[in-house]
Short mmCIF file of C-alpha atoms and ligand atoms in Angstrom, two decimals:
data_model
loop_
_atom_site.label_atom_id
_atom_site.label_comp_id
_atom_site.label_asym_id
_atom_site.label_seq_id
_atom_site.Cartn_x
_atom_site.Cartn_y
_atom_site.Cartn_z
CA UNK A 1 94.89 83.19 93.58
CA UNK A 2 91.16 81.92 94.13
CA UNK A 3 89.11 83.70 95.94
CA UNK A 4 86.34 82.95 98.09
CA UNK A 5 83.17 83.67 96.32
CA UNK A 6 81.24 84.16 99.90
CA UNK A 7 83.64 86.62 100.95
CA UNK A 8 83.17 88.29 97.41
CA UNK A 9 79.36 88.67 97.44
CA UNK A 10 79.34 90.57 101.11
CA UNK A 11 77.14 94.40 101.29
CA UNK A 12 80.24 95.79 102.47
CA UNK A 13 82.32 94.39 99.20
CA UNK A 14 80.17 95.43 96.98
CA UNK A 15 80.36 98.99 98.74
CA UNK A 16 83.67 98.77 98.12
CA UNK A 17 83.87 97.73 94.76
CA UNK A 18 81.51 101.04 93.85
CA UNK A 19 83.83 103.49 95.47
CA UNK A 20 81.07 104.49 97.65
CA UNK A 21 82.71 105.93 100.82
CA UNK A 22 81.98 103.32 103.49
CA UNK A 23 82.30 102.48 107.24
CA UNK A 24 82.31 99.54 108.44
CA UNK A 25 82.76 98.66 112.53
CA UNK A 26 84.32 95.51 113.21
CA UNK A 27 81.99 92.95 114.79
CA UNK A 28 84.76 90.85 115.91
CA UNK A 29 85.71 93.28 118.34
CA UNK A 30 86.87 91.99 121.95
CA UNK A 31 88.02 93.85 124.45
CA UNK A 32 91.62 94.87 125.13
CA UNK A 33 92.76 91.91 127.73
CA UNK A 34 91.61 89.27 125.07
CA UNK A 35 92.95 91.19 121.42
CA UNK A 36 96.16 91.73 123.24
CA UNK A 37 96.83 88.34 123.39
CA UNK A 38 97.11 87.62 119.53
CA UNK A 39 99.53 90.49 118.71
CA UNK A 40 102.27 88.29 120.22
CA UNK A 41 104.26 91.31 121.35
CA UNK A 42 103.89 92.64 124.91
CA UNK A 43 103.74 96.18 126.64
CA UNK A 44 107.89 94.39 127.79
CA UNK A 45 108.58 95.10 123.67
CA UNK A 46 107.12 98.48 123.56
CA UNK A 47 109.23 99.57 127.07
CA UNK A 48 111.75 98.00 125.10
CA UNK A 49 111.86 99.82 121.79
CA UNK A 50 111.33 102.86 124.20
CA UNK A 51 114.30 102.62 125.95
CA UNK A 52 116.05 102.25 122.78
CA UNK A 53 115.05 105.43 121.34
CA UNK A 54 116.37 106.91 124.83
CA UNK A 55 119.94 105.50 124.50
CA UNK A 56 120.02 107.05 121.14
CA UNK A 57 118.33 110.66 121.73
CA UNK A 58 121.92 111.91 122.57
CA UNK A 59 122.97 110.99 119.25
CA UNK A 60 119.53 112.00 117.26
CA UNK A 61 120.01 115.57 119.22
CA UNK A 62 123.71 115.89 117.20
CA UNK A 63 122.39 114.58 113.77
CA UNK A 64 119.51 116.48 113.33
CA UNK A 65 119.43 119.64 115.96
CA UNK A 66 116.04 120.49 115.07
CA UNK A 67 115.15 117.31 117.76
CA UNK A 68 117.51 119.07 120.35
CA UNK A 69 114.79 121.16 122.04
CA UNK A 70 112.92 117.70 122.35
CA UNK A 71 116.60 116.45 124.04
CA UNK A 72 116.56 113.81 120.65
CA UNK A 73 113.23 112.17 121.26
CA UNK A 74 111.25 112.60 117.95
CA UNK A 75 107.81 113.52 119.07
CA UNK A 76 104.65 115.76 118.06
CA UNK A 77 102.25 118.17 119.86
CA UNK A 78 98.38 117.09 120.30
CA UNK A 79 96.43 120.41 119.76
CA UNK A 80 92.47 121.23 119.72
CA UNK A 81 91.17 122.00 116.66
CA UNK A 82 87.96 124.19 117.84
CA UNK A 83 87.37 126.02 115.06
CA UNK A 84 87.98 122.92 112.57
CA UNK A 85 85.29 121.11 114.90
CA UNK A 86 82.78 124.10 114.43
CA UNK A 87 82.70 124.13 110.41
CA UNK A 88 82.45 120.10 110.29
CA UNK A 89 79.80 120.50 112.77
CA UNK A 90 77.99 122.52 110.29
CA UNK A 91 77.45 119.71 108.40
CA UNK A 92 77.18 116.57 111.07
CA UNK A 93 77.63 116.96 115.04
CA UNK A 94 80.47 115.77 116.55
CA UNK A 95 79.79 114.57 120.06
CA UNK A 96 82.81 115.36 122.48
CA UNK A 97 86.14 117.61 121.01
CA UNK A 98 87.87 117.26 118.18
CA UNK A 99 91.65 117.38 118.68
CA UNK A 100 94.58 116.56 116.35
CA UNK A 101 97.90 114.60 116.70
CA UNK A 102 100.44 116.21 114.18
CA UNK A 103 102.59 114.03 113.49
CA UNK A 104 102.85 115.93 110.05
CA UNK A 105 104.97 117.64 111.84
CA UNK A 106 107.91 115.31 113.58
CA UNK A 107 111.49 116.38 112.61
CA UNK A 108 113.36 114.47 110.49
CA UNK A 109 110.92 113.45 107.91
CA UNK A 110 107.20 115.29 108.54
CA UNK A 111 105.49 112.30 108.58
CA UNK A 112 104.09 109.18 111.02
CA UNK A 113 106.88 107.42 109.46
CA UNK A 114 109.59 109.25 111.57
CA UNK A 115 108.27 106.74 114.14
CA UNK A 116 109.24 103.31 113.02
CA UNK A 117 111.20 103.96 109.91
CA UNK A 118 113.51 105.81 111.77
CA UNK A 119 113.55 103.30 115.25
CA UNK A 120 114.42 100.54 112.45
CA UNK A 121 117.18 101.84 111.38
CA UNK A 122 118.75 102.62 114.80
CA UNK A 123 117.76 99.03 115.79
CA UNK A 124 119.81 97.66 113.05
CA UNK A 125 122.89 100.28 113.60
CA UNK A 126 122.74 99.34 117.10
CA UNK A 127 123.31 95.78 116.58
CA UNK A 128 126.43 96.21 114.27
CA UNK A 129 127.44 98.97 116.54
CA UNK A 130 127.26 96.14 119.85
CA UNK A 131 128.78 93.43 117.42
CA UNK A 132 131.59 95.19 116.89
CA UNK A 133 133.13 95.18 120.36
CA UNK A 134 133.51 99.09 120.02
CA UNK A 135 130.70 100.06 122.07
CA UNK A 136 128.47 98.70 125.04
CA UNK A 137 124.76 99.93 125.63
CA UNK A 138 125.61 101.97 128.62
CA UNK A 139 127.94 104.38 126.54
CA UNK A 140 127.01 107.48 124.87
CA UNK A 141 125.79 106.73 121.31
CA UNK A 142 126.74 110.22 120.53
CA UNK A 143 129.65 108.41 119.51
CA UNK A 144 128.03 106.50 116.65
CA UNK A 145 128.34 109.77 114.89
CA UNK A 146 132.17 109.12 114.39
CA UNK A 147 134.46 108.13 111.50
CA UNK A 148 134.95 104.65 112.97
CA UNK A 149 131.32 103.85 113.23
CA UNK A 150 130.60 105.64 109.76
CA UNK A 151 133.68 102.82 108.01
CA UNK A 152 131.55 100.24 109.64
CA UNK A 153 128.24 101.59 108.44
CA UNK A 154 129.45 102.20 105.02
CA UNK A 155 130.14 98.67 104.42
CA UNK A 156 126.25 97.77 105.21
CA UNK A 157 123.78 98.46 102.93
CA UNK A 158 120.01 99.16 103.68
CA UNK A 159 116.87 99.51 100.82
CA UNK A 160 113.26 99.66 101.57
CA UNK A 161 109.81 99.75 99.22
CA UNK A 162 107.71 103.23 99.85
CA UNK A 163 105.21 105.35 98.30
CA UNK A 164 107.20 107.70 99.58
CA UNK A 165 107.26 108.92 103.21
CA UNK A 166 108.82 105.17 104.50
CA UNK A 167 111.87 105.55 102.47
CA UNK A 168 112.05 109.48 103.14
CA UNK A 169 112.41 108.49 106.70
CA UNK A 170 114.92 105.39 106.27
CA UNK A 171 117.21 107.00 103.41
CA UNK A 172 117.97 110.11 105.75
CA UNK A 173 118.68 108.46 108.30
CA UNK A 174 120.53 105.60 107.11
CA UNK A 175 122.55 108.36 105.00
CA UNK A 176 123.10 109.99 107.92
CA UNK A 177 124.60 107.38 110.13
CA UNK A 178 127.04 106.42 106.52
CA UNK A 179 125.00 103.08 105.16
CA UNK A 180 124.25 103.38 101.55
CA UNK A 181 120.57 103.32 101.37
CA UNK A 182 118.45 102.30 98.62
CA UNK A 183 114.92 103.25 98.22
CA UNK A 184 112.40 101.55 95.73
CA UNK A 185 110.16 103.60 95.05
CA UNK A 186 106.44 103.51 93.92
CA UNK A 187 105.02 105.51 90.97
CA UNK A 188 102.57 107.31 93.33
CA UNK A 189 106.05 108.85 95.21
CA UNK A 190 105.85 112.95 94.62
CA UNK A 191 109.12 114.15 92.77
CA UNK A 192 110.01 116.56 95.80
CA UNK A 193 110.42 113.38 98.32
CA UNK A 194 112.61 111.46 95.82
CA UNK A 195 114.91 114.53 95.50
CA UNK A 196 115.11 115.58 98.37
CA UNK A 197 116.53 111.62 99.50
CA UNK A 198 119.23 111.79 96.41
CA UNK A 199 120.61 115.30 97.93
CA UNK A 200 120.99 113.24 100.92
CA UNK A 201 123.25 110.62 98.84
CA UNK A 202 120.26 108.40 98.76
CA UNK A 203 119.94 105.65 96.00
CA UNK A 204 116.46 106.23 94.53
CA UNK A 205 115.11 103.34 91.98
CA UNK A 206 111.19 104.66 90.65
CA UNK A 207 108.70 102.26 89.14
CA UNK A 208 105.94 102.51 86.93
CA UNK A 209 103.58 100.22 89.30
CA UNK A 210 102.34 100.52 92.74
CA UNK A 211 103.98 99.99 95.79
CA UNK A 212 103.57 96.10 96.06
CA UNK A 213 105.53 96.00 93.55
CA UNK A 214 108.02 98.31 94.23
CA UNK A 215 108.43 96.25 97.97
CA UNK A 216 108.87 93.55 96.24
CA UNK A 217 111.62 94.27 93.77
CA UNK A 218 113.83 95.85 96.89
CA UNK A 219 113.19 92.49 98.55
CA UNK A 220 114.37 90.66 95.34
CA UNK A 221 117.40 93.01 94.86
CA UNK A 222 118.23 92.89 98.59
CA UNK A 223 117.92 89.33 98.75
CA UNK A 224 121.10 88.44 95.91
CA UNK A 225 122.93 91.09 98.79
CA UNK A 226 124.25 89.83 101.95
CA UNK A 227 125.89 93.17 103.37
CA UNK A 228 121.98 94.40 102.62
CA UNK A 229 119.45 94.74 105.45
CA UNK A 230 116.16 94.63 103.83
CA UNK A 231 113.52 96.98 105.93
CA UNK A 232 109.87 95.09 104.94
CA UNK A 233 107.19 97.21 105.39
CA UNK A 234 104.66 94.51 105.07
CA UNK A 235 106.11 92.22 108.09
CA UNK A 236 108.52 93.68 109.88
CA UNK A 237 107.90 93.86 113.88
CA UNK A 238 110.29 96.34 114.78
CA UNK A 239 108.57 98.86 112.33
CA UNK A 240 105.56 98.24 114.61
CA UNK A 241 107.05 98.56 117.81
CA UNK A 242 108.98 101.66 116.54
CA UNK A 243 105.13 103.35 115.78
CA UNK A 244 103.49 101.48 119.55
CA UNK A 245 105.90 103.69 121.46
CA UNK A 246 103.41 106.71 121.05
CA UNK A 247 100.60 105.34 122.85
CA UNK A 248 102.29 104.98 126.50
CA UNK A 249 103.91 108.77 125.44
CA UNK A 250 100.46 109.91 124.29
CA UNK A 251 98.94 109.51 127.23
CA UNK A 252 101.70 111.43 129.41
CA UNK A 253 100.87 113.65 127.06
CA UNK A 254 97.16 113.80 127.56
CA UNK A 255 97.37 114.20 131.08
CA UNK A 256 99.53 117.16 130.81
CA UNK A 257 97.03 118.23 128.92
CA UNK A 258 94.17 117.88 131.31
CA UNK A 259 92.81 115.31 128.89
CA UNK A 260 90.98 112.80 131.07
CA UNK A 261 90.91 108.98 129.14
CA UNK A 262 88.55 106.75 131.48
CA UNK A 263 85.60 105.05 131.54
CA UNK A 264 83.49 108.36 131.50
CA UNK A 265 85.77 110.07 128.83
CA UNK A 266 86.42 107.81 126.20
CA UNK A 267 89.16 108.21 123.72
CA UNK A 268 88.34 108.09 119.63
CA UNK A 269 91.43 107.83 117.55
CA UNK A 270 91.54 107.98 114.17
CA UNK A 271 94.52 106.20 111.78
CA UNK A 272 94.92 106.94 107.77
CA UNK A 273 96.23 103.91 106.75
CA UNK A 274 98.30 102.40 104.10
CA UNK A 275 99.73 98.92 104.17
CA UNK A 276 98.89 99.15 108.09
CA UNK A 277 102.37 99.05 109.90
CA UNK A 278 101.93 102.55 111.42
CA UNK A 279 98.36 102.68 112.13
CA UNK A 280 98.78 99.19 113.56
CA UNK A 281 101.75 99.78 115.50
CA UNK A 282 99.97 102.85 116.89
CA UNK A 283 96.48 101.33 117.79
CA UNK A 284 98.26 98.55 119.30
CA UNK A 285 100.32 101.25 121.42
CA UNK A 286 96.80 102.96 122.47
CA UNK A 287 95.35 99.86 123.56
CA UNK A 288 98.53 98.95 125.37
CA UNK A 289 97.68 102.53 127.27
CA UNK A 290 94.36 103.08 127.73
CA UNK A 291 92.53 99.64 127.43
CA UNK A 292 89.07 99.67 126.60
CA UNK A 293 89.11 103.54 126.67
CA UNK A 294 90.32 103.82 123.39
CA UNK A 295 88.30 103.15 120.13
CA UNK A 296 90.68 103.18 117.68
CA UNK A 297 89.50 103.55 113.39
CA UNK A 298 91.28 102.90 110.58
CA UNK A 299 90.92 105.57 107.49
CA UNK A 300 91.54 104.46 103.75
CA UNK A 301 90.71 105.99 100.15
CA UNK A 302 87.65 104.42 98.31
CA UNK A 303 90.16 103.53 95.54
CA UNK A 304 92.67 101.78 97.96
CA UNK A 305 90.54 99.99 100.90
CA UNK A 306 92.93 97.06 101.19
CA UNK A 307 92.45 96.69 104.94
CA UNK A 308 88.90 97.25 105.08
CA UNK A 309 88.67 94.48 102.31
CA UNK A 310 91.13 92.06 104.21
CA UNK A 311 89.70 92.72 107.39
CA UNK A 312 86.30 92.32 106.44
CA UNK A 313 86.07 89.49 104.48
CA UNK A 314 88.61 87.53 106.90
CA UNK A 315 91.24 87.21 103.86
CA UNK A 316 93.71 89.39 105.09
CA UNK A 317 96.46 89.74 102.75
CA UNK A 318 94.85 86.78 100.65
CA UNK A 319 92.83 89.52 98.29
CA UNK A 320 93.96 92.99 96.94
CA UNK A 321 91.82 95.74 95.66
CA UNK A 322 92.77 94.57 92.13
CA UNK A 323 90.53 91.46 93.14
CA UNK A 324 87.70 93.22 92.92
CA UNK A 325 88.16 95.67 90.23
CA UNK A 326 89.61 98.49 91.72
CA UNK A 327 92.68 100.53 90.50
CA UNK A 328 94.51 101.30 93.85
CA UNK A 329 94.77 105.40 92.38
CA UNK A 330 94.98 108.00 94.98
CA UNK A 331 96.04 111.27 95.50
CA UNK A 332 96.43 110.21 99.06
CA UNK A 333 99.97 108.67 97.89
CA UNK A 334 100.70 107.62 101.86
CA UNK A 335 97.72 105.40 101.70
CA UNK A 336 98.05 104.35 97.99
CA UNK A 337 98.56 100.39 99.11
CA UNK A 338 96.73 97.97 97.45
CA UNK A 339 96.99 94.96 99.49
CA UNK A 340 97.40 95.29 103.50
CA UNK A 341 99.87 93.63 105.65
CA UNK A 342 98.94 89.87 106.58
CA UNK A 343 100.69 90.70 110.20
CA UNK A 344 98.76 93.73 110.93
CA UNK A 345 95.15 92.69 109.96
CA UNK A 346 95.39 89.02 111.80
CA UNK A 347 97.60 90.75 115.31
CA UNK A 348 95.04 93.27 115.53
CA UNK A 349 92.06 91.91 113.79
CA UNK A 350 90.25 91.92 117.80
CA UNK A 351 91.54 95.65 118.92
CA UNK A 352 90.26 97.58 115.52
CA UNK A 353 86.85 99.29 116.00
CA UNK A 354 86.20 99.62 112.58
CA UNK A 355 87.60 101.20 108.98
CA UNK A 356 86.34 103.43 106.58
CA UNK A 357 87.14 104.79 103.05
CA UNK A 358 86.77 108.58 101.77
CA UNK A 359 86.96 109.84 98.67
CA UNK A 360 90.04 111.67 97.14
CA UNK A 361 87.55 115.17 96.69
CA UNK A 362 86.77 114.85 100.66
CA UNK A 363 90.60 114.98 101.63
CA UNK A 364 90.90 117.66 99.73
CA UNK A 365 87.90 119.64 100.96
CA UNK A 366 89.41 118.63 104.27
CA UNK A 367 92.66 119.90 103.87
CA UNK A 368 91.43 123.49 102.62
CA UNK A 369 88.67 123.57 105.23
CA UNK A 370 91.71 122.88 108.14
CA UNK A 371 93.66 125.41 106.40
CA UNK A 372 91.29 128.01 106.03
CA UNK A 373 89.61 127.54 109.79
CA UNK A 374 93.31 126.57 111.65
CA UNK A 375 96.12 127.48 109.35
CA UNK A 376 97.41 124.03 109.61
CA UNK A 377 98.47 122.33 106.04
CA UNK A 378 98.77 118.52 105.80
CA UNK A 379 99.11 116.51 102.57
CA UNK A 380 95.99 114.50 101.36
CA UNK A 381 96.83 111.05 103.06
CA UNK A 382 96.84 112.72 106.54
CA UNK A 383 93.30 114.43 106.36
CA UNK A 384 91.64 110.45 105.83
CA UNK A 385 91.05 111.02 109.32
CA UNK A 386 89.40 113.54 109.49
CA UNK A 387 85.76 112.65 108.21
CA UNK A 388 85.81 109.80 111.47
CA UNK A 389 84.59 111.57 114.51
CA UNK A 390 81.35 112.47 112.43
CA UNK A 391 80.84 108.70 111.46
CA UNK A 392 81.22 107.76 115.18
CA UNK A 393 78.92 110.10 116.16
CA UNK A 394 75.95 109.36 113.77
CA UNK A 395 76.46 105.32 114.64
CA UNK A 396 73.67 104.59 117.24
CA UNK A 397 74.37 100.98 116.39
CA UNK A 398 78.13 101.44 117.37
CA UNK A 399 77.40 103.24 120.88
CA UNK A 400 74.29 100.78 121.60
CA UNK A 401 77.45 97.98 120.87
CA UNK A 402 79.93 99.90 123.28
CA UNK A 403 77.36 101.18 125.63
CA UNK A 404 78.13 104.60 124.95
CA UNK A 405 75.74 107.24 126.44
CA UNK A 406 75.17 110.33 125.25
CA UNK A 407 76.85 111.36 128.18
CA UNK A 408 79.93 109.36 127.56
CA UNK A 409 79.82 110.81 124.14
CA UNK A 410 79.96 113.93 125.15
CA UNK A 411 82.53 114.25 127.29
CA UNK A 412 84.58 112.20 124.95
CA UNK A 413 88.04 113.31 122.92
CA UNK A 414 88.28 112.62 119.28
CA UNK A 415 91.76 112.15 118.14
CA UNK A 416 92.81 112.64 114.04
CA UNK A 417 95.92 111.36 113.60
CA UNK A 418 98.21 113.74 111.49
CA UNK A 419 100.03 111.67 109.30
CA UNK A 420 102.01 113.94 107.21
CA UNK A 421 102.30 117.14 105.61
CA UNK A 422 104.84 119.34 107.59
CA UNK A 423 107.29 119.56 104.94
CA UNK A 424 105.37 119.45 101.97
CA UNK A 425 107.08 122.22 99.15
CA UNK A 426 104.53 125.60 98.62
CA UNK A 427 104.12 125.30 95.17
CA UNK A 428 102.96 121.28 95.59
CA UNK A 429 100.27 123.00 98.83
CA UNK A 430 99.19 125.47 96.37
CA UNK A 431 98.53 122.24 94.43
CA UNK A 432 96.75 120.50 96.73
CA UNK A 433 94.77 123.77 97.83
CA UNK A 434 93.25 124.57 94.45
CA UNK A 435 92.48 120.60 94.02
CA UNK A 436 89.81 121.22 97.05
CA UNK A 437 88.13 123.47 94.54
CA UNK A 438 85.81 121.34 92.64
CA UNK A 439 86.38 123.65 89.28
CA UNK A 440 90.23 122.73 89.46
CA UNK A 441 91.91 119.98 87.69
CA UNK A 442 92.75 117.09 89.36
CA UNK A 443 96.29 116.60 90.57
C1 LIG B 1 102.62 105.63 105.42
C2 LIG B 1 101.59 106.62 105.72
C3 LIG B 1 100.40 106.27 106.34
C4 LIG B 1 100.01 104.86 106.69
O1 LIG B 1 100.99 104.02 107.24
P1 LIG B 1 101.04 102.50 106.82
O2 LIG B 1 102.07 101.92 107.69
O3 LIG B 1 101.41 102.43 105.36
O4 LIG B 1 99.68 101.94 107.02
C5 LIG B 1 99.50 107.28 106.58
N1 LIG B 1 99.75 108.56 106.25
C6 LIG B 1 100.88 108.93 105.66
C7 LIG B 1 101.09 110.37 105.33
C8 LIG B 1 101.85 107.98 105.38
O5 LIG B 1 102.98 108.35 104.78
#
C-alpha cells in the first residue's frame, strides 16, 4: 500500500519512528455533543447491551460463582492510589488524585477483556438460544446452563485472533456455555494464558507472527465454516458496546464514592491500548456519561503506536507501524498490535484527547513502583497508563486548549485504567518484577 509521503514526514512521525516516548493531544478534538454523532451508536445501544448483561447475571452467577457476590454482573472496584501518587510525584506533580480502575482484576478472565469478549459471546448464545423457540427474553437464562442448550451450543463453533487476553476471555466462556472455541493466537501470547484455555477444552492454534496475522488466519479459517461465528476484534460493534457499558456504571460508581465529575472537577482517564476496541468502547462509554467532563488518553508502547500513528496522520488503519520501520515488539503483549482498528480511530477520532507511547523499561518501573508503594501487581500492558496524569499535568498548552485552571486541575480525578494482571502466575510476576531492575535481563 502507498503511503502518503505528507503524512510520513510529520514531527510527531518521526517521534515515532525513533521510539522516543511521545504525547501527542489531538487537535481535532470537539466536544462531546458533536464527536458523538460519528460513532453511529447511541447511549439506546449502550442501555441496550446493559440490559443484556442483566438478563444473563443469573446465569454468569451459576457458571462462575466467583461473580455471585456481584449477583453475576462482572465489574471492578475504583480505588485511590495515594501512596502510588506520592512516589510519581517525586519525579513530576500530578495536579488533582490519582486513582485506579482495576479491571486487572474482573472475574472470569483478569483483564479489560472480561468486558466485551465476554458480552459477545452471550450476545451470540442469546440469539441461538431465542431462535430456537426454547426460550423467550423474559425467562431465567439460568437455564442456558442445561443439557438442551449445551446440544445446541455444541453444534456452533466460535474462534477469535488475540495476543492473548481476548481469546482468554471468549474460549472460557464459550467453553463454558458447550461451543467449541477456537483461539488464534499471536506469538506475543504468554504460555500460562494458552494453557490455561486448553484445560478449559479450548482449541488453541499459535503463530510465529503478530496478531494481525493471527486475526486474520481465524477469519480465513472461520470463513470456509458456516456453523462458525467469527468474533473480529478489529470491527466488531458489539465488542465495543460490551466495553461502553462501564462508563454509565462508572459513574454510579463515582458518586458512591464521593467522586464529584463536573465542570469544576474534571475527570482524566487513561486507556492502554491495543488494536483499540476496549479503550474505544470505554472512552466512548465515558463520554456517553460525563460529557465534556471527561478527558479521556489513549496509552501505547513506543514499539507498537499504531493508533497514535493512524490517528495522527489521518490514515487510520491505512498505515501500520511496519510502515515506518518499527517492529511492533513489546513486553506489553495486551498492547502488542501493530495496526489499529479502522472503526475505532474514525468513530472516535473527535472524543480522544490525545495518545501517548512509553517505553517497555517505564512499565516495568511502573509495575514494581505500584507494587512496592500499594501491593497491587498488574502485568506490563496495564501500567501504559500510568505515566498519563504526569503528561497532563506538565501540558500548559493542553489546559490553555481546555481552559483548565489551576484550580480545575486541582480538584480534578485522574483515572488509570487497570487493564490486566489479576491472574497473572507468581513465577511469570517474579518475572516481570526483576525486569523493572535495569541490571536484569529482559523478558
Ligand atoms: C487487550 C488489552 C488492552 C487493549 O485493548 P484493545 O481492545 O486491544 O485496544 C489493554 N490492556 C490489556 C491488558 C489487554 O489485554
Amino acid at each position: 500500500m502507498d503511503i502518503d509521503e505528507a503524512a510520513l514526514s510529520l514531527p510527531v512521525v518521526d517521534d515515532l519512528r525513533s521510539l522516543r516516548e511521545t504525547t501527542w493531544f489531538n487537535e481535532n478534538v470537539r466536544t462531546a455533543g458533536e464527536g458523538l454523532q460519528r460513532v453511529g451508536l447511541a447511549l439506546a445501544d449502550v442501555e441496550d447491551a446493559e440490559a443484556r448483561l442483566r438478563r444473563f447475571a443469573p446465569l454468569l452467577a451459576v457458571a462462575f460463582p466467583e461473580t455471585a457476590p456481584s449477583k453475576g454482573l462482572i465489574e471492578s472496584d475504583v480505588i485511590p492510589l495515594p501512596r502510588m501518587q506520592a512516589k510519581l510525584e517525586q519525579t513530576s506533580p500530578i495536579a488533582g488524585s490519582l486513582w485506579l480502575k482495576k479491571d486487572s482484576h474482573l472475574p472470569v478472565s483478569g483483564s479489560i477483556k472480561a468486558r466485551g469478549g465476554i458480552y459477545e459471546v452471550l450476545a451470540h448464545a442469546e440469539k441461538l438460544a431465542l431462535g430456537s423457540g426454547l426460550i423467550t427474553l423474559a425467562d431465567d437464562y439460568g437455564a442456558l446452563l442445561s443439557p438442551s442448550f449445551r446440544r445446541l451450543f455444541g453444534r456452533h463453533r466460535i474462534a477469535v485472533g488475540s495476543t492473548g487476553n481476548l481469546g482468554l476471555s471468549i474460549g472460557i466462556m464459550s467453553a463454558r456455555l458447550g461451543f467449541h472455541a477456537t483461539v488464534h493466537m499471536s506469538a506475543d501470547a504468554r504460555q500460562w494464558k494458552k494453557d490455561r484455555l486448553r484445560a478449559h477444552g479450548v482449541e488453541v492454534i499459535e503463530y510465529q507472527q503478530d496478531y494481525g496475522v493471527a486475526v486474520e488466519q481465524g477469519r480465513k479459517a472461520a470463513a470456509s465454516d458456516p456453523s462458525c461465528f467469527f468474533i473480529d476484534d478489529e470491527n466488531s460493534r458489539t465488542l465495543f458496546l460490551g466495553y461502553a457499558v462501564a462508563g454509565l456504571r462508572l459513574r454510579k460508581q463515582l458518586r458512591e464514592k464521593g467522586i464529584t465529575v463536573d465542570a469544576a472537577h474534571p475527570l482524566f482517564v487513561y486507556l492502554p491500548c491495543g488494536v483499540g476496541g476496549g479503550p474505544g468502547g470505554v472512552a466512548f462509554g465515558l463520554k456517553l456519561a460525563f460529557g465534556d467532563h471527561v478527558h479521556c488518553f489513549f496509552a501505547e508502547p513506543t514499539h507498537s503506536p499504531c493508533m497514535l500513528l493512524g490517528m495522527s496522520t489521518g490514515l487510520h488503519d491505512a498505515i501500520c507501524v511496519q510502515d515506518i520501520g518499527l517492529d511492533n515488539k513489546t513486553a506489553a503483549d495486551g498492547l502488542a498490535v501493530g495496526r489499529a482498528s479502522g472503526f475505532v480511530g474514525r468513530a472516535m477520532e473527535q472524543l480522544i484527547d490525545g495518545c501517548y507511547t512509553l517505553s517497555d523499561q517505564s512499565m516495568y518501573g511502573l509495575l514494581a513502583m505500584l507494587d512496592r508503594t500499594e501491593g497491587i501487581r498488574l502485568e506490563p500492558s496495564a501500567l501504559a497508563g500510568m505515566s498519563g496524569p504526569q503528561r497532563v499535568t506538565a501540558s500548559r498548552a493542553y489546559h490553555e486548549r481546555h481552559r483548565l485552571t489551576a484550580d480545575q486541575m486541582s480538584r480534578s480525578t485522574h483515572l488509570v485504567w487497570a487493564t490486566g494482571g489479576g491472574m497473572v502466575p507468581e513465577n511469570e510476576m517474579q518475572r516481570y518484577l526483576a525486569c523493572a531492575d535495569p541490571g536484569a535481563n529482559a523478558l
